[in-house]
PDB file of C-alpha atoms and ligand atoms in Angstrom:
ATOM      1  CA  MET A1261      44.693   0.691  -9.979  1.00 51.00           C
ATOM      2  CA  GLY A1262      48.443   1.672 -11.771  1.00 57.00           C
ATOM      3  CA  ARG A1263      51.243   2.228  -9.702  1.00 53.00           C
ATOM      4  CA  SER A1264      51.184   6.387 -10.171  1.00 62.00           C
ATOM      5  CA  LYS A1265      47.457   6.611  -9.075  1.00 59.00           C
ATOM      6  CA  LEU A1266      48.154   4.432  -6.445  1.00 56.00           C
ATOM      7  CA  ALA A1267      51.098   6.853  -5.480  1.00 56.00           C
ATOM      8  CA  LYS A1268      48.733   9.507  -5.850  1.00 55.00           C
ATOM      9  CA  PHE A1269      46.425   8.405  -3.924  1.00 54.00           C
ATOM     10  CA  ALA A1270      48.391   7.443  -0.957  1.00 54.00           C
ATOM     11  CA  ALA A1271      49.800  11.164  -0.994  1.00 52.00           C
ATOM     12  CA  ILE A1272      46.337  12.313  -0.702  1.00 53.00           C
ATOM     13  CA  ALA A1273      45.702   9.955   2.259  1.00 58.00           C
ATOM     14  CA  GLU A1274      48.551  11.726   3.969  1.00 66.00           C
ATOM     15  CA  ARG A1275      47.453  15.364   3.475  1.00 78.00           C
ATOM     16  CA  GLU A1276      47.460  17.404   6.931  1.00 87.00           C
ATOM     17  CA  ASN A1277      44.525  19.847   5.318  1.00 94.00           C
ATOM     18  CA  VAL A1278      41.794  16.750   4.506  1.00 95.00           C
ATOM     19  CA  ILE A1279      40.078  14.781   7.688  1.00 95.00           C
ATOM     20  CA  GLU A1280      38.646  11.836   6.183  1.00 93.00           C
ATOM     21  CA  PRO A1281      36.035   9.395   8.032  1.00 93.00           C
ATOM     22  CA  GLU A1282      38.235   6.710   7.654  1.00 90.00           C
ATOM     23  CA  GLY A1283      40.869   8.835   9.609  1.00 90.00           C
ATOM     24  CA  GLU A1284      42.203   8.987  13.062  1.00 90.00           C
ATOM     25  CA  LEU A1285      40.824  12.481  13.689  1.00 93.00           C
ATOM     26  CA  TYR A1286      37.607  12.177  12.425  1.00 94.00           C
ATOM     27  CA  GLY A1287      35.302  13.277  15.386  1.00 96.00           C
ATOM     28  CA  GLN A1288      38.267  13.769  17.717  1.00 96.00           C
ATOM     29  CA  LEU A1289      38.264  17.747  17.030  1.00 97.00           C
ATOM     30  CA  LYS A1290      35.040  18.349  18.208  1.00 98.00           C
ATOM     31  CA  GLY A1291      34.759  20.976  20.223  1.00 98.00           C
ATOM     32  CA  LYS A1292      38.718  21.497  19.923  1.00 97.00           C
ATOM     33  CA  TRP A1293      39.041  22.765  15.970  1.00 97.00           C
ATOM     34  CA  ARG A1294      40.665  26.364  17.222  1.00 97.00           C
ATOM     35  CA  ASP A1295      42.964  24.923  19.909  1.00 95.00           C
ATOM     36  CA  GLU A1296      43.973  21.685  18.330  1.00 95.00           C
ATOM     37  CA  PHE A1297      43.848  21.841  15.294  1.00 96.00           C
ATOM     38  CA  PHE A1298      44.530  25.791  13.910  1.00 96.00           C
ATOM     39  CA  GLU A1299      45.963  26.224  16.927  1.00 96.00           C
ATOM     40  CA  ASN A1300      44.513  29.865  17.275  1.00 97.00           C
ATOM     41  CA  ALA A1301      41.270  31.438  18.931  1.00 97.00           C
ATOM     42  CA  ASN A1302      40.100  32.888  15.479  1.00 98.00           C
ATOM     43  CA  PRO A1303      36.797  32.683  14.357  1.00 98.00           C
ATOM     44  CA  LEU A1304      35.608  28.875  12.626  1.00 98.00           C
ATOM     45  CA  ILE A1305      33.891  29.382   9.111  1.00 98.00           C
ATOM     46  CA  LEU A1306      32.131  26.408   7.560  1.00 98.00           C
ATOM     47  CA  GLU A1307      31.500  26.197   3.685  1.00 98.00           C
ATOM     48  CA  ILE A1308      28.629  22.913   3.206  1.00 98.00           C
ATOM     49  CA  GLY A1309      28.714  21.372   0.155  1.00 98.00           C
ATOM     50  CA  CYS A1310      31.943  23.093  -0.709  1.00 98.00           C
ATOM     51  CA  GLY A1311      32.653  20.851  -3.779  1.00 97.00           C
ATOM     52  CA  ARG A1312      36.301  21.713  -4.986  1.00 97.00           C
ATOM     53  CA  GLY A1313      36.755  24.160  -2.187  1.00 97.00           C
ATOM     54  CA  GLU A1314      37.487  27.422  -4.225  1.00 97.00           C
ATOM     55  CA  TYR A1315      35.130  29.631  -1.851  1.00 97.00           C
ATOM     56  CA  THR A1316      36.925  28.207   1.236  1.00 98.00           C
ATOM     57  CA  VAL A1317      40.026  29.192  -0.266  1.00 98.00           C
ATOM     58  CA  GLY A1318      39.340  32.118  -1.709  1.00 97.00           C
ATOM     59  CA  MET A1319      37.616  32.749   1.935  1.00 97.00           C
ATOM     60  CA  ALA A1320      40.741  31.762   3.608  1.00 97.00           C
ATOM     61  CA  ARG A1321      42.981  33.937   1.168  1.00 97.00           C
ATOM     62  CA  LEU A1322      41.079  37.150   2.064  1.00 95.00           C
ATOM     63  CA  TYR A1323      40.737  36.611   5.795  1.00 96.00           C
ATOM     64  CA  PRO A1324      43.751  35.240   7.367  1.00 97.00           C
ATOM     65  CA  ASP A1325      42.915  36.042  10.944  1.00 98.00           C
ATOM     66  CA  LYS A1326      39.481  33.404  10.094  1.00 98.00           C
ATOM     67  CA  ASN A1327      39.708  29.812   9.843  1.00 98.00           C
ATOM     68  CA  PHE A1328      37.767  27.796   7.154  1.00 98.00           C
ATOM     69  CA  LEU A1329      36.739  24.505   6.734  1.00 98.00           C
ATOM     70  CA  GLY A1330      34.983  22.924   3.626  1.00 98.00           C
ATOM     71  CA  LEU A1331      32.896  20.066   4.123  1.00 98.00           C
ATOM     72  CA  ASP A1332      31.552  17.729   1.324  1.00 98.00           C
ATOM     73  CA  ILE A1333      30.963  13.981   0.774  1.00 97.00           C
ATOM     74  CA  LYS A1334      33.034  13.815  -2.270  1.00 95.00           C
ATOM     75  CA  GLY A1335      36.768  13.512  -1.765  1.00 88.00           C
ATOM     76  CA  ALA A1336      38.199  13.863  -5.438  1.00 89.00           C
ATOM     77  CA  ARG A1337      36.447  17.392  -5.239  1.00 91.00           C
ATOM     78  CA  ILE A1338      38.176  18.550  -1.766  1.00 94.00           C
ATOM     79  CA  TRP A1339      41.569  16.871  -2.747  1.00 93.00           C
ATOM     80  CA  LYS A1340      41.267  20.088  -5.321  1.00 94.00           C
ATOM     81  CA  GLY A1341      40.812  22.966  -2.902  1.00 96.00           C
ATOM     82  CA  SER A1342      43.439  20.531  -0.413  1.00 96.00           C
ATOM     83  CA  SER A1343      46.077  21.201  -3.260  1.00 95.00           C
ATOM     84  CA  LEU A1344      44.859  24.488  -3.992  1.00 96.00           C
ATOM     85  CA  ALA A1345      45.426  25.624  -0.293  1.00 97.00           C
ATOM     86  CA  GLU A1346      48.863  23.507  -0.205  1.00 95.00           C
ATOM     87  CA  GLU A1347      50.305  25.252  -3.146  1.00 96.00           C
ATOM     88  CA  GLU A1348      49.389  28.378  -1.517  1.00 97.00           C
ATOM     89  CA  ASP A1349      50.962  27.776   1.666  1.00 96.00           C
ATOM     90  CA  LEU A1350      47.490  28.589   3.859  1.00 97.00           C
ATOM     91  CA  HIS A1351      47.313  27.374   7.430  1.00 96.00           C
ATOM     92  CA  ASN A1352      43.729  28.852   7.872  1.00 98.00           C
ATOM     93  CA  VAL A1353      41.995  26.232   6.344  1.00 98.00           C
ATOM     94  CA  ALA A1354      41.351  22.650   5.577  1.00 97.00           C
ATOM     95  CA  PHE A1355      38.815  20.290   4.466  1.00 97.00           C
ATOM     96  CA  LEU A1356      36.666  17.712   6.079  1.00 97.00           C
ATOM     97  CA  ARG A1357      35.458  14.383   4.226  1.00 96.00           C
ATOM     98  CA  THR A1358      31.974  13.535   5.491  1.00 97.00           C
ATOM     99  CA  PHE A1359      27.838  13.992   5.344  1.00 98.00           C
ATOM    100  CA  ILE A1360      26.550  17.111   6.488  1.00 98.00           C
ATOM    101  CA  GLU A1361      23.742  15.189   8.212  1.00 98.00           C
ATOM    102  CA  ASN A1362      26.612  13.980  10.868  1.00 97.00           C
ATOM    103  CA  LEU A1363      27.696  17.439  11.356  1.00 98.00           C
ATOM    104  CA  GLU A1364      27.337  17.089  15.108  1.00 98.00           C
ATOM    105  CA  ASP A1365      29.792  13.990  15.207  1.00 96.00           C
ATOM    106  CA  ASN A1366      32.490  16.729  14.286  1.00 97.00           C
ATOM    107  CA  PHE A1367      31.368  20.143  16.144  1.00 98.00           C
ATOM    108  CA  ALA A1368      30.347  20.927  19.587  1.00 98.00           C
ATOM    109  CA  ALA A1369      27.181  22.923  20.270  1.00 98.00           C
ATOM    110  CA  GLY A1370      28.181  27.121  19.571  1.00 98.00           C
ATOM    111  CA  GLU A1371      31.542  25.886  17.918  1.00 98.00           C
ATOM    112  CA  VAL A1372      31.362  27.412  14.478  1.00 98.00           C
ATOM    113  CA  ASP A1373      30.789  31.478  14.035  1.00 98.00           C
ATOM    114  CA  GLU A1374      29.553  31.068  10.621  1.00 98.00           C
ATOM    115  CA  ILE A1375      28.023  28.728   7.921  1.00 98.00           C
ATOM    116  CA  TRP A1376      27.802  29.327   4.046  1.00 98.00           C
ATOM    117  CA  VAL A1377      25.472  26.892   2.438  1.00 98.00           C
ATOM    118  CA  THR A1378      26.734  27.419  -1.618  1.00 98.00           C
ATOM    119  CA  PHE A1379      25.152  26.317  -4.561  1.00 98.00           C
ATOM    120  CA  PRO A1380      23.316  23.179  -2.633  1.00 98.00           C
ATOM    121  CA  ASP A1381      21.447  20.535  -4.882  1.00 98.00           C
ATOM    122  CA  PRO A1382      18.037  21.788  -5.525  1.00 97.00           C
ATOM    123  CA  ARG A1383      16.641  18.201  -5.023  1.00 98.00           C
ATOM    124  CA  PRO A1384      12.979  19.058  -6.709  1.00 95.00           C
ATOM    125  CA  LYS A1385      11.186  16.235  -6.072  1.00 97.00           C
ATOM    126  CA  ASP A1386       8.864  15.824  -3.399  1.00 94.00           C
ATOM    127  CA  ARG A1387      10.294  12.715  -1.654  1.00 96.00           C
ATOM    128  CA  ASP A1388      13.901  14.187  -1.740  1.00 97.00           C
ATOM    129  CA  ILE A1389      12.490  17.792   0.140  1.00 96.00           C
ATOM    130  CA  LYS A1390      14.100  16.588   3.551  1.00 96.00           C
ATOM    131  CA  ARG A1391      17.405  16.006   1.967  1.00 97.00           C
ATOM    132  CA  ARG A1392      17.691  19.470   0.867  1.00 98.00           C
ATOM    133  CA  LEU A1393      20.314  21.279   2.518  1.00 98.00           C
ATOM    134  CA  THR A1394      17.948  24.122   3.772  1.00 98.00           C
ATOM    135  CA  SER A1395      15.435  21.622   4.982  1.00 98.00           C
ATOM    136  CA  PRO A1396      14.334  22.026   8.904  1.00 97.00           C
ATOM    137  CA  ARG A1397      16.060  19.237   9.761  1.00 97.00           C
ATOM    138  CA  PHE A1398      19.589  20.704   8.021  1.00 98.00           C
ATOM    139  CA  LEU A1399      18.619  24.116   9.788  1.00 97.00           C
ATOM    140  CA  ASP A1400      18.062  22.512  13.123  1.00 97.00           C
ATOM    141  CA  LEU A1401      21.770  21.021  12.778  1.00 98.00           C
ATOM    142  CA  TYR A1402      23.198  24.070  11.650  1.00 98.00           C
ATOM    143  CA  ALA A1403      21.572  26.265  14.705  1.00 97.00           C
ATOM    144  CA  LYS A1404      23.055  23.434  16.909  1.00 98.00           C
ATOM    145  CA  VAL A1405      26.647  23.817  15.919  1.00 98.00           C
ATOM    146  CA  LEU A1406      26.448  27.804  15.667  1.00 98.00           C
ATOM    147  CA  LYS A1407      27.077  30.406  18.492  1.00 98.00           C
ATOM    148  CA  PRO A1408      24.266  32.384  19.386  1.00 96.00           C
ATOM    149  CA  GLY A1409      24.093  34.983  17.261  1.00 95.00           C
ATOM    150  CA  GLY A1410      26.125  33.403  14.207  1.00 97.00           C
ATOM    151  CA  ILE A1411      25.226  33.760  10.577  1.00 97.00           C
ATOM    152  CA  LEU A1412      23.772  31.359   8.580  1.00 97.00           C
ATOM    153  CA  HIS A1413      24.326  32.189   4.190  1.00 97.00           C
ATOM    154  CA  LEU A1414      22.510  30.666   1.011  1.00 98.00           C
ATOM    155  CA  LYS A1415      24.053  31.231  -2.030  1.00 98.00           C
ATOM    156  CA  THR A1416      21.968  29.681  -5.095  1.00 98.00           C
ATOM    157  CA  ASP A1417      21.164  29.653  -8.631  1.00 98.00           C
ATOM    158  CA  ASN A1418      17.789  28.170  -8.079  1.00 98.00           C
ATOM    159  CA  GLN A1419      14.759  30.087  -7.710  1.00 98.00           C
ATOM    160  CA  MET A1420      12.421  27.152  -6.568  1.00 98.00           C
ATOM    161  CA  LEU A1421      15.273  25.962  -3.954  1.00 98.00           C
ATOM    162  CA  PHE A1422      15.470  30.251  -2.604  1.00 98.00           C
ATOM    163  CA  ASP A1423      11.801  30.109  -2.306  1.00 98.00           C
ATOM    164  CA  TYR A1424      11.445  27.308  -0.402  1.00 98.00           C
ATOM    165  CA  THR A1425      14.001  28.309   1.800  1.00 98.00           C
ATOM    166  CA  LEU A1426      12.652  31.542   2.690  1.00 97.00           C
ATOM    167  CA  GLU A1427       9.166  29.958   3.350  1.00 96.00           C
ATOM    168  CA  VAL A1428      11.163  27.440   6.044  1.00 96.00           C
ATOM    169  CA  LEU A1429      12.835  30.613   7.575  1.00 94.00           C
ATOM    170  CA  GLN A1430       9.875  32.789   7.681  1.00 89.00           C
ATOM    171  CA  GLU A1431       7.949  29.946   9.795  1.00 90.00           C
ATOM    172  CA  ARG A1432      10.920  30.036  12.115  1.00 89.00           C
ATOM    173  CA  GLN A1433      11.054  34.055  12.380  1.00 86.00           C
ATOM    174  CA  PRO A1434      15.032  34.226  11.961  1.00 86.00           C
ATOM    175  CA  LYS A1435      16.796  37.297  13.333  1.00 85.00           C
ATOM    176  CA  GLU A1436      17.810  40.128  11.149  1.00 93.00           C
ATOM    177  CA  LEU A1437      16.915  37.992   7.928  1.00 95.00           C
ATOM    178  CA  LEU A1438      18.316  39.898   4.936  1.00 96.00           C
ATOM    179  CA  TYR A1439      17.949  38.772   1.115  1.00 97.00           C
ATOM    180  CA  THR A1440      17.856  39.293  -2.831  1.00 97.00           C
ATOM    181  CA  HIS A1441      17.044  37.680  -5.755  1.00 98.00           C
ATOM    182  CA  ASP A1442      20.095  39.292  -7.640  1.00 97.00           C
ATOM    183  CA  LEU A1443      23.168  39.560  -5.317  1.00 97.00           C
ATOM    184  CA  TYR A1444      25.274  41.383  -7.700  1.00 96.00           C
ATOM    185  CA  GLN A1445      22.851  44.170  -8.397  1.00 96.00           C
ATOM    186  CA  SER A1446      22.292  44.201  -4.613  1.00 96.00           C
ATOM    187  CA  ASP A1447      24.103  45.773  -1.943  1.00 94.00           C
ATOM    188  CA  LEU A1448      24.025  42.750  -0.342  1.00 94.00           C
ATOM    189  CA  GLN A1449      26.882  41.775  -2.456  1.00 93.00           C
ATOM    190  CA  GLU A1450      29.093  43.578   0.144  1.00 88.00           C
ATOM    191  CA  HIS A1451      28.604  40.518   2.655  1.00 81.00           C
ATOM    192  CA  THR A1452      29.687  37.982   0.169  1.00 81.00           C
ATOM    193  CA  MET A1453      32.980  38.882  -0.647  1.00 78.00           C
ATOM    194  CA  GLY A1454      33.477  39.120  -4.145  1.00 85.00           C
ATOM    195  CA  ILE A1455      34.552  35.589  -4.565  1.00 94.00           C
ATOM    196  CA  TYR A1456      32.984  32.873  -6.552  1.00 96.00           C
ATOM    197  CA  THR A1457      32.348  29.073  -6.089  1.00 97.00           C
ATOM    198  CA  THR A1458      33.083  26.885  -8.988  1.00 96.00           C
ATOM    199  CA  TYR A1459      29.104  26.338  -9.953  1.00 98.00           C
ATOM    200  CA  GLU A1460      28.789  30.320  -9.648  1.00 97.00           C
ATOM    201  CA  LYS A1461      31.495  31.400 -12.266  1.00 97.00           C
ATOM    202  CA  ARG A1462      28.997  28.977 -14.634  1.00 97.00           C
ATOM    203  CA  TYR A1463      25.980  30.599 -13.426  1.00 98.00           C
ATOM    204  CA  LEU A1464      27.031  33.674 -13.841  1.00 97.00           C
ATOM    205  CA  ALA A1465      28.506  33.136 -16.986  1.00 97.00           C
ATOM    206  CA  GLU A1466      25.183  31.967 -18.491  1.00 98.00           C
ATOM    207  CA  GLY A1467      23.633  35.190 -17.154  1.00 98.00           C
ATOM    208  CA  ILE A1468      21.464  33.774 -14.544  1.00 98.00           C
ATOM    209  CA  ALA A1469      21.290  35.779 -11.587  1.00 98.00           C
ATOM    210  CA  ILE A1470      22.181  34.523  -8.136  1.00 98.00           C
ATOM    211  CA  LYS A1471      20.078  34.526  -5.034  1.00 98.00           C
ATOM    212  CA  TYR A1472      21.143  35.084  -1.806  1.00 97.00           C
ATOM    213  CA  LEU A1473      20.103  35.199   2.090  1.00 97.00           C
ATOM    214  CA  GLN A1474      21.766  35.480   5.434  1.00 96.00           C
ATOM    215  CA  PHE A1475      20.197  35.467   8.705  1.00 96.00           C
ATOM    216  CA  LYS A1476      21.321  35.412  12.490  1.00 95.00           C
ATOM    217  CA  VAL A1477      20.880  32.067  14.568  1.00 91.00           C
TER     218      VAL A1477
HETATM  219  C1  LIG B1634      25.828  21.572  -6.713  1.00 61.61           C
HETATM  220  S1  LIG B1634      27.585  21.173  -5.819  1.00 61.61           S
HETATM  221  C2  LIG B1634      27.846  22.824  -5.235  1.00 61.61           C
HETATM  222  C3  LIG B1634      29.586  22.549  -5.032  1.00 61.61           C
HETATM  223  C4  LIG B1634      29.922  24.160  -4.273  1.00 61.61           C
HETATM  224  N1  LIG B1634      29.428  24.521  -3.162  1.00 61.61           N
HETATM  225  C5  LIG B1634      29.862  24.742  -5.551  1.00 61.61           C
HETATM  226  O1  LIG B1634      29.010  25.899  -5.721  1.00 61.61           O
HETATM  227  O2  LIG B1634      30.749  25.153  -6.876  1.00 61.61           O
HETATM  228  C6  LIG B1634      26.724  20.554  -4.421  1.00 61.61           C
HETATM  229  C7  LIG B1634      27.986  19.797  -3.561  1.00 61.61           C
HETATM  230  O3  LIG B1634      27.211  19.626  -2.123  1.00 61.61           O
HETATM  231  C8  LIG B1634      27.683  18.034  -1.972  1.00 61.61           C
HETATM  232  N2  LIG B1634      26.527  17.772  -1.044  1.00 61.61           N
HETATM  233  C9  LIG B1634      25.595  17.296  -1.197  1.00 61.61           C
HETATM  234  N3  LIG B1634      24.799  16.669  -0.469  1.00 61.61           N
HETATM  235  C10 LIG B1634      25.379  16.238   0.838  1.00 61.61           C
HETATM  236  C11 LIG B1634      25.432  15.788   1.564  1.00 61.61           C
HETATM  237  N4  LIG B1634      24.711  15.475   2.390  1.00 61.61           N
HETATM  238  N5  LIG B1634      26.988  15.906   2.417  1.00 61.61           N
HETATM  239  C12 LIG B1634      28.101  16.256   2.004  1.00 61.61           C
HETATM  240  N6  LIG B1634      28.205  16.657   0.896  1.00 61.61           N
HETATM  241  C13 LIG B1634      26.757  17.220   0.261  1.00 61.61           C
HETATM  242  C14 LIG B1634      27.841  17.315  -3.146  1.00 61.61           C
HETATM  243  O4  LIG B1634      28.755  16.317  -3.292  1.00 61.61           O
HETATM  244  C15 LIG B1634      28.642  18.490  -4.196  1.00 61.61           C
HETATM  245  O5  LIG B1634      29.628  18.738  -4.403  1.00 61.61           O
END
């Protein structure tokens, strides 16, 4: 790696708005995100598999009175969101590099107000079903960290994943399940704040309808 690349990575490693798995803070903020990280009592909202974090930062820009955390395992992607948040001097947003499987390492029961799962990989093969981010084991994890009455949102372009998720949910009988197969032709678009993820912009440009659901745990 060249000198300038090394310097860039050193700068990234010091970012205050990115929590890395090897870093001192990983796991230490469980139950303390509001008091010790954001230093306020505002609601805590997660984006699961946030990629470049455009949606996380977009929400933070729109709602300065809420705290936002984007979670993804791909560091190079979340650094983009981290840079954007730094450029805009946003203090209500940060990123956590982690596998979603390890959610409970970083969040206490009931600590989270809302979770957005945005354009998760559909994982169409049977052998990968349990790796889908809306499979029962992930829904169980989300339910543990969400407060009672907390909300889970899903946005996807993928009909198979959407139907699969509805099927899984209907077995669990969630409270107040709302859904649409074409978000931007539906009143439910009011819930999605008029901002788009990186993948969503691509799908919309291709004319693909966005499927959306939300429910209370
Ligand atoms: C298809 S991309 C969507 C990115 C973003 N939400 C968007 O809409 O632009 C899915 C993202 O989920 C992340 N991801 C998938 N499975 C994950 C897991 N088990 N733990 C952490 N991140 C995961 C990937 O790294 C990737 O960035």
